[in-house]
CSV table of N, CA and C in Angstrom, one decimal:
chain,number,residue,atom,x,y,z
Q,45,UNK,N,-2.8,16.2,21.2
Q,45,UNK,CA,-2.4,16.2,19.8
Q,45,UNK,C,-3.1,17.4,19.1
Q,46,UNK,N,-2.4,18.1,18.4
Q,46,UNK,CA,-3.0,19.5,17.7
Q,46,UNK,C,-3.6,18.7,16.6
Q,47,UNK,N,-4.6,20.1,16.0
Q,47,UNK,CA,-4.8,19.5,14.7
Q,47,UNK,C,-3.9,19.6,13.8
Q,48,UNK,N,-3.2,20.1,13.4
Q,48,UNK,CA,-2.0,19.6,12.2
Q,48,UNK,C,-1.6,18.4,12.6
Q,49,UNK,N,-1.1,18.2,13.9
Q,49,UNK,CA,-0.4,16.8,14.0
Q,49,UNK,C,-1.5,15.3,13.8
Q,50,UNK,N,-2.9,15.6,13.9
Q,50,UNK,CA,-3.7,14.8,13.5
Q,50,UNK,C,-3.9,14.9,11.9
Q,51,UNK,N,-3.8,15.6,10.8
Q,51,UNK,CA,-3.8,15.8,9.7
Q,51,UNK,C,-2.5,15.2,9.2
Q,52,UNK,N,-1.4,15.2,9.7
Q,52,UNK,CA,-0.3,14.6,9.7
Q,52,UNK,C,-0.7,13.5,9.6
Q,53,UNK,N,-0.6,12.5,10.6
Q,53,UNK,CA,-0.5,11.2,11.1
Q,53,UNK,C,-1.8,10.6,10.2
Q,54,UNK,N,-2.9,11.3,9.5
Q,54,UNK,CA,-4.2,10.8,9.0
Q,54,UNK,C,-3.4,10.7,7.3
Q,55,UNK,N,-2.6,11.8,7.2
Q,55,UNK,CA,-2.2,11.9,5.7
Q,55,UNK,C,-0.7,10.8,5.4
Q,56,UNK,N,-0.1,10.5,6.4
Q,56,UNK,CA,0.7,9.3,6.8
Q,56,UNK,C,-0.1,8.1,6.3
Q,57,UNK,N,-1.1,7.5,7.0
Q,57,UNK,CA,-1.7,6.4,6.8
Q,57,UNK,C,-2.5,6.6,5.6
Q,58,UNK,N,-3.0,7.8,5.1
Q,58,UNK,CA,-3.8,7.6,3.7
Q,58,UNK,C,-2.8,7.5,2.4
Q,59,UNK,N,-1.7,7.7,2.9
Q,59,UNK,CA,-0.6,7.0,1.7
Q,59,UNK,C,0.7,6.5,2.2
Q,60,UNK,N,-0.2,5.4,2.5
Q,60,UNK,CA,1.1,4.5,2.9
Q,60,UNK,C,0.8,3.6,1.9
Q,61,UNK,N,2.1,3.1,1.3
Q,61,UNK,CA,2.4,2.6,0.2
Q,61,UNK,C,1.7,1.7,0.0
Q,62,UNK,N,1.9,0.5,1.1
Q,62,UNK,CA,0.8,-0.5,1.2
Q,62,UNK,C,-0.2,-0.8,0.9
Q,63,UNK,N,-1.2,0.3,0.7
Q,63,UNK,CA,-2.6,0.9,0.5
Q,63,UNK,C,-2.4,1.2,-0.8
Q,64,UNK,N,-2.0,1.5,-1.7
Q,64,UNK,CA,-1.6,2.2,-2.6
Q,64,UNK,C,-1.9,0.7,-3.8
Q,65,UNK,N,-0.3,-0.2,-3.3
Q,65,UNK,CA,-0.5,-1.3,-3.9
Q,65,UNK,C,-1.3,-2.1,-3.7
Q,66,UNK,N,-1.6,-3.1,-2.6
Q,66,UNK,CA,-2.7,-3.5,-2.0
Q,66,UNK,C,-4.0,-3.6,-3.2
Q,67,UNK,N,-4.3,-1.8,-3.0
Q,67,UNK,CA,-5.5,-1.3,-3.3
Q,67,UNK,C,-5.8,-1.6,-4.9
Q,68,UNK,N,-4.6,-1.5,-5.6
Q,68,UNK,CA,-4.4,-1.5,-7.1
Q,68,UNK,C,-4.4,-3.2,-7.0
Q,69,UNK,N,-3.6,-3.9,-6.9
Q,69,UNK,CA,-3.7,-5.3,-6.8
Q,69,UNK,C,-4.9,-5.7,-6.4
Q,70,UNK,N,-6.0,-5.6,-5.4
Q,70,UNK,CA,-7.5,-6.1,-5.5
Q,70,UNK,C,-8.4,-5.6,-6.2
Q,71,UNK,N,-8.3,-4.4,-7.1
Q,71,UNK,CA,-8.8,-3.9,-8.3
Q,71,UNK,C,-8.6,-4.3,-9.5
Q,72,UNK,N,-7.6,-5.0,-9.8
Q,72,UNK,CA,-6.8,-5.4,-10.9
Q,72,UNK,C,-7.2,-6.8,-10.8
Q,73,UNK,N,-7.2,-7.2,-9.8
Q,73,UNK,CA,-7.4,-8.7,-9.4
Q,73,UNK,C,-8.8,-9.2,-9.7
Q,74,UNK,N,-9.6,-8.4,-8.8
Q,74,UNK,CA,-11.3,-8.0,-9.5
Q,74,UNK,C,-11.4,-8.5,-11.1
Q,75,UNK,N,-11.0,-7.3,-11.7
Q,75,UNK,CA,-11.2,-7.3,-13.1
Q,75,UNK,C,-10.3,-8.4,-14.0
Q,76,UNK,N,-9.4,-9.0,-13.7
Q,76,UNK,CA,-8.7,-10.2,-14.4
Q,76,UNK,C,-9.9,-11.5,-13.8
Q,77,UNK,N,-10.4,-11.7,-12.5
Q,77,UNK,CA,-10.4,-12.8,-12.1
Q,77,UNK,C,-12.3,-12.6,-12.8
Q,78,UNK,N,-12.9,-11.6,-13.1
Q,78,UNK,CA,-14.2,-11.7,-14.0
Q,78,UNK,C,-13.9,-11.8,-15.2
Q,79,UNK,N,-12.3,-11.8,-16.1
Q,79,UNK,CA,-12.0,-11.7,-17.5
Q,79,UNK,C,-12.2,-13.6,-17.3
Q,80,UNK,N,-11.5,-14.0,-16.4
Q,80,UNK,CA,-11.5,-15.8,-16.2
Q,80,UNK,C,-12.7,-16.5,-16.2
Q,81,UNK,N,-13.5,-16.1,-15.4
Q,81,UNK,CA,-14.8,-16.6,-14.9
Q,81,UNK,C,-15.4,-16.2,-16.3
Q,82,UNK,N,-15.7,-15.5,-17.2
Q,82,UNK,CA,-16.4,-15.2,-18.5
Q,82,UNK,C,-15.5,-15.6,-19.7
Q,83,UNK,N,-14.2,-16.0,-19.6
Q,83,UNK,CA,-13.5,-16.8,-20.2
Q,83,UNK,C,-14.3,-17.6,-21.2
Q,84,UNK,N,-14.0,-17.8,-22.4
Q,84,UNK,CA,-14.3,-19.0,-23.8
Q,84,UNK,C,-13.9,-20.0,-23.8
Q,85,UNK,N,-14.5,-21.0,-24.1
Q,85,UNK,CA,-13.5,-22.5,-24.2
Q,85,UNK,C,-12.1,-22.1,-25.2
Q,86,UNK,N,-12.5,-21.5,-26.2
Q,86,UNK,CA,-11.3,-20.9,-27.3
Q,86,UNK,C,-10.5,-20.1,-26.6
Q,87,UNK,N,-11.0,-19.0,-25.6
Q,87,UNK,CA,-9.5,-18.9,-24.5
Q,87,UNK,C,-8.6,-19.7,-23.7
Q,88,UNK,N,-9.6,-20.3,-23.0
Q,88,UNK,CA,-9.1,-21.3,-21.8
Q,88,UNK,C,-7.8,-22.4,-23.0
Q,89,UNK,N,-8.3,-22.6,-24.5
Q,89,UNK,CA,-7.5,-23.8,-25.4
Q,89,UNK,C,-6.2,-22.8,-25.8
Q,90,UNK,N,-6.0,-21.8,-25.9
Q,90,UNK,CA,-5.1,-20.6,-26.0
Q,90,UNK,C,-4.2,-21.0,-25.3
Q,91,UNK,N,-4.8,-21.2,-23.7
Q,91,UNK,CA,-3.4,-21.3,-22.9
Q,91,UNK,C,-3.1,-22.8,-22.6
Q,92,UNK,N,-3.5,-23.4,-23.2
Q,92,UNK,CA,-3.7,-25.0,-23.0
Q,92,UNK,C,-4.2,-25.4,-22.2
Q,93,UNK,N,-5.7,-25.0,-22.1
Q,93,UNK,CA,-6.5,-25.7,-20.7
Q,93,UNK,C,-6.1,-25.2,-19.9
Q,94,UNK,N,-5.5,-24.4,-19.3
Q,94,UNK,CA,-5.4,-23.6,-18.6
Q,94,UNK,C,-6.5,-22.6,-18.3
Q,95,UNK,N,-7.0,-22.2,-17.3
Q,95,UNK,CA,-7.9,-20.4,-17.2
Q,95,UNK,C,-6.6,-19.5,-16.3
Q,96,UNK,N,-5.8,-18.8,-17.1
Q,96,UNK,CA,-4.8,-18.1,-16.4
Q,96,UNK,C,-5.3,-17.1,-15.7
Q,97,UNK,N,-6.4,-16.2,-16.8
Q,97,UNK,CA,-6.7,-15.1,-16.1
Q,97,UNK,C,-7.5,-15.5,-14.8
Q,98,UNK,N,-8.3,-16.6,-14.3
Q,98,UNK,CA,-8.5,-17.0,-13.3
Q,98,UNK,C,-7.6,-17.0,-12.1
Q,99,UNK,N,-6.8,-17.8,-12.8
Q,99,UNK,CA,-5.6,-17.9,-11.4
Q,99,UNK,C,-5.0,-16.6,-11.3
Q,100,UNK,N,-4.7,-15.8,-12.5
Q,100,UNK,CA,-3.8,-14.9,-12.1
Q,100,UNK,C,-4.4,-13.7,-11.3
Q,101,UNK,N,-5.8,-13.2,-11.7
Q,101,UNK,CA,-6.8,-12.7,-10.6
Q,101,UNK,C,-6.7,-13.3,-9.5
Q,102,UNK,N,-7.4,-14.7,-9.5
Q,102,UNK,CA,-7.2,-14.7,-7.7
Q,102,UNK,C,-5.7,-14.4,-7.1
Q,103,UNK,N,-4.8,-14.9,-7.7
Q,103,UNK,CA,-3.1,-14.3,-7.2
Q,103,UNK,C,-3.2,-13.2,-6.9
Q,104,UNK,N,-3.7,-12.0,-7.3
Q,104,UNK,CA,-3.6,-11.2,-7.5
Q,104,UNK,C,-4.6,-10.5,-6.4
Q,105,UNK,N,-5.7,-10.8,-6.1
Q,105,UNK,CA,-6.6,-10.6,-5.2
Q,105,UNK,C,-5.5,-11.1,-3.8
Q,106,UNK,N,-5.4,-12.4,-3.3
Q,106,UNK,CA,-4.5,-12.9,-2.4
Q,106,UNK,C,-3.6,-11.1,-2.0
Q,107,UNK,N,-2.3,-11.4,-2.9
Q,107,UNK,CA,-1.7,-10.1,-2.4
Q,107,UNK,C,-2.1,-9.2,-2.4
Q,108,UNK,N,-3.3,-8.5,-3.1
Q,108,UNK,CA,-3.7,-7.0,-2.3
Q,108,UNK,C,-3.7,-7.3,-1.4
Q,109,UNK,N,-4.8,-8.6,-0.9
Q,109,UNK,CA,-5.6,-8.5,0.6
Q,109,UNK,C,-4.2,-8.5,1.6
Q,110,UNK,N,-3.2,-9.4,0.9
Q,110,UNK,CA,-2.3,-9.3,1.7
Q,110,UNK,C,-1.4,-8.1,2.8
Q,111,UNK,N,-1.5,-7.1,1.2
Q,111,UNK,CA,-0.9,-6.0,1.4
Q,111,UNK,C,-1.8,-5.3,2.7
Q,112,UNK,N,-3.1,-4.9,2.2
Q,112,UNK,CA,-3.8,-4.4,3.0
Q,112,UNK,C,-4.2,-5.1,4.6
Q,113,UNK,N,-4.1,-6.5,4.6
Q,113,UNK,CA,-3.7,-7.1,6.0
Q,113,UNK,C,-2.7,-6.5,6.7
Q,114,UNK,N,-1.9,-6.7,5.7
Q,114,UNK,CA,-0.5,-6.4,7.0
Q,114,UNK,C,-0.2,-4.9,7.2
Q,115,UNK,N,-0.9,-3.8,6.1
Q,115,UNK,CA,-0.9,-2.3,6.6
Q,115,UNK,C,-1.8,-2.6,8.0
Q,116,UNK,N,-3.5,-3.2,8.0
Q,116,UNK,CA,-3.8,-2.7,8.9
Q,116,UNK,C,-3.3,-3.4,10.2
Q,117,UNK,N,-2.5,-5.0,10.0
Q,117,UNK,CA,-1.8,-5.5,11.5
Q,117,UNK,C,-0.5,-4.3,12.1
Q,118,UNK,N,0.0,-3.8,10.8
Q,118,UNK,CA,1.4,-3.4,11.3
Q,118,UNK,C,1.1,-1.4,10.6
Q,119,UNK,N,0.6,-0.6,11.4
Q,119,UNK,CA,0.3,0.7,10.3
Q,119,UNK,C,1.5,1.1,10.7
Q,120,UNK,N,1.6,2.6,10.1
Q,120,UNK,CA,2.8,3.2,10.1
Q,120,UNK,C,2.9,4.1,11.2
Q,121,UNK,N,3.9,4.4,11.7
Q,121,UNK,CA,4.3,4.9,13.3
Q,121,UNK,C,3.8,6.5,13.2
Q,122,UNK,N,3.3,7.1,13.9
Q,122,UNK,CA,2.7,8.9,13.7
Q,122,UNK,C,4.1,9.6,13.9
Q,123,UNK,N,4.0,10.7,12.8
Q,123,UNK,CA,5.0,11.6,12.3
Q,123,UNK,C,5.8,11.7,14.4
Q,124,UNK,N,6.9,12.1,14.5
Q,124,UNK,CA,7.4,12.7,15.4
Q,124,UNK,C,6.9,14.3,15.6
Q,125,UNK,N,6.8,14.3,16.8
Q,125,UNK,CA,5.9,15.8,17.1
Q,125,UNK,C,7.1,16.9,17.2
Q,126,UNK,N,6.6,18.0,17.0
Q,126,UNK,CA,7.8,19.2,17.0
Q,126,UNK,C,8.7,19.6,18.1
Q,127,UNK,N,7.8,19.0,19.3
Q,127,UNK,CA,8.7,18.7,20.6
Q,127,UNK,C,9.8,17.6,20.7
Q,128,UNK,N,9.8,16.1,19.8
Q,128,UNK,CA,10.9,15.7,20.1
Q,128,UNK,C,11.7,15.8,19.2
Q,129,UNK,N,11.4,16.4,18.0
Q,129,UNK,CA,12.8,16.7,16.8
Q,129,UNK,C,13.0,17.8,17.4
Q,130,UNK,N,14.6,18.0,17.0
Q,130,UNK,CA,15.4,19.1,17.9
Q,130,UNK,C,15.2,20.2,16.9
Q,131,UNK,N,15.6,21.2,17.3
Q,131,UNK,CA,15.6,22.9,16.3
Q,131,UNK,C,16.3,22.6,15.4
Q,132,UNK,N,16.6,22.8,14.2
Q,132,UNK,CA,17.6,23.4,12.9
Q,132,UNK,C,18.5,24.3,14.0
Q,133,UNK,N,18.3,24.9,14.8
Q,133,UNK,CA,19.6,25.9,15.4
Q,133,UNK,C,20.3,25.3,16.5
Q,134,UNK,N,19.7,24.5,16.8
Q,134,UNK,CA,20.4,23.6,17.9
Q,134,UNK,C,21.1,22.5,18.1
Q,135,UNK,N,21.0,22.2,16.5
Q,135,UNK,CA,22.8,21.2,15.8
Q,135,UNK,C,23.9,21.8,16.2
Q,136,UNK,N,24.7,21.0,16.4
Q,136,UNK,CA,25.9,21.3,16.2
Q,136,UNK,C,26.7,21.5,15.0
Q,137,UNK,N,27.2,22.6,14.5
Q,137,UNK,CA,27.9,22.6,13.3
Q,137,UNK,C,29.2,22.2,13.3
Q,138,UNK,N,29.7,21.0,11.6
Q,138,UNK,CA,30.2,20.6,11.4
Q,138,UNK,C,31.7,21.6,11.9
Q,139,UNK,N,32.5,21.3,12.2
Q,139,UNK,CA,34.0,22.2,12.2
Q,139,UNK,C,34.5,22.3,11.1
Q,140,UNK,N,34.9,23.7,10.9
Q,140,UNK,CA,35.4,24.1,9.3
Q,140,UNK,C,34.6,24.2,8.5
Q,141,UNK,N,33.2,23.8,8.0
Q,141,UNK,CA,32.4,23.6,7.6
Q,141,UNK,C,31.5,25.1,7.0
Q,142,UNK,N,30.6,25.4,6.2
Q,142,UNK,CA,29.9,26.2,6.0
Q,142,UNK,C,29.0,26.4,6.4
């Protein structure tokens, strides 16, 4: 494997969507689920005994990890190499066609 095609396949996985959301969802999740935990009794009566931002952090934590679980069970397939995609000259052109 050349090096472009490792630069490829590295730049594939460094933005694969998964990662992306994931990553934002356990950051976001972080910071809502310490807005809950430091929560006021006057907040928590807001939502009616409820601590939302608790739950909704941990929810929120759950699906990053989720996201990021299942990027790293299932990653993304490496680009196809220049050997098995065929030439631009070596299609067949459409008939009648431009």
């Amino acid at each position: 494997m050349g090096s472009l095609e490792r630069k490829s396949a590295t730049a594939a996985r460094l933005f694969d969507v998964r990662r992306v959301i994931g990553g934002l969802f356990v950051v976001y999740g972080v910071l809502v689920t310490i807005a809950g935990i430091t929560a006021s009794d006057a907040d928590i009566a807001k939502a009616q005994g409820i601590n939302i931002n608790l739950w909704a952090g941990i929810g929120m934590l759950l699906l990053g990890l989720a996201f990021l679980l299942w990027m790293r069970l299932s990653p993304p397939p490496p680009p196809p190499s220049p050997e098995e995609t065929p030439a631009e000259e070596s299609r067949p052109r459409p008939e009648g066609g431009a």
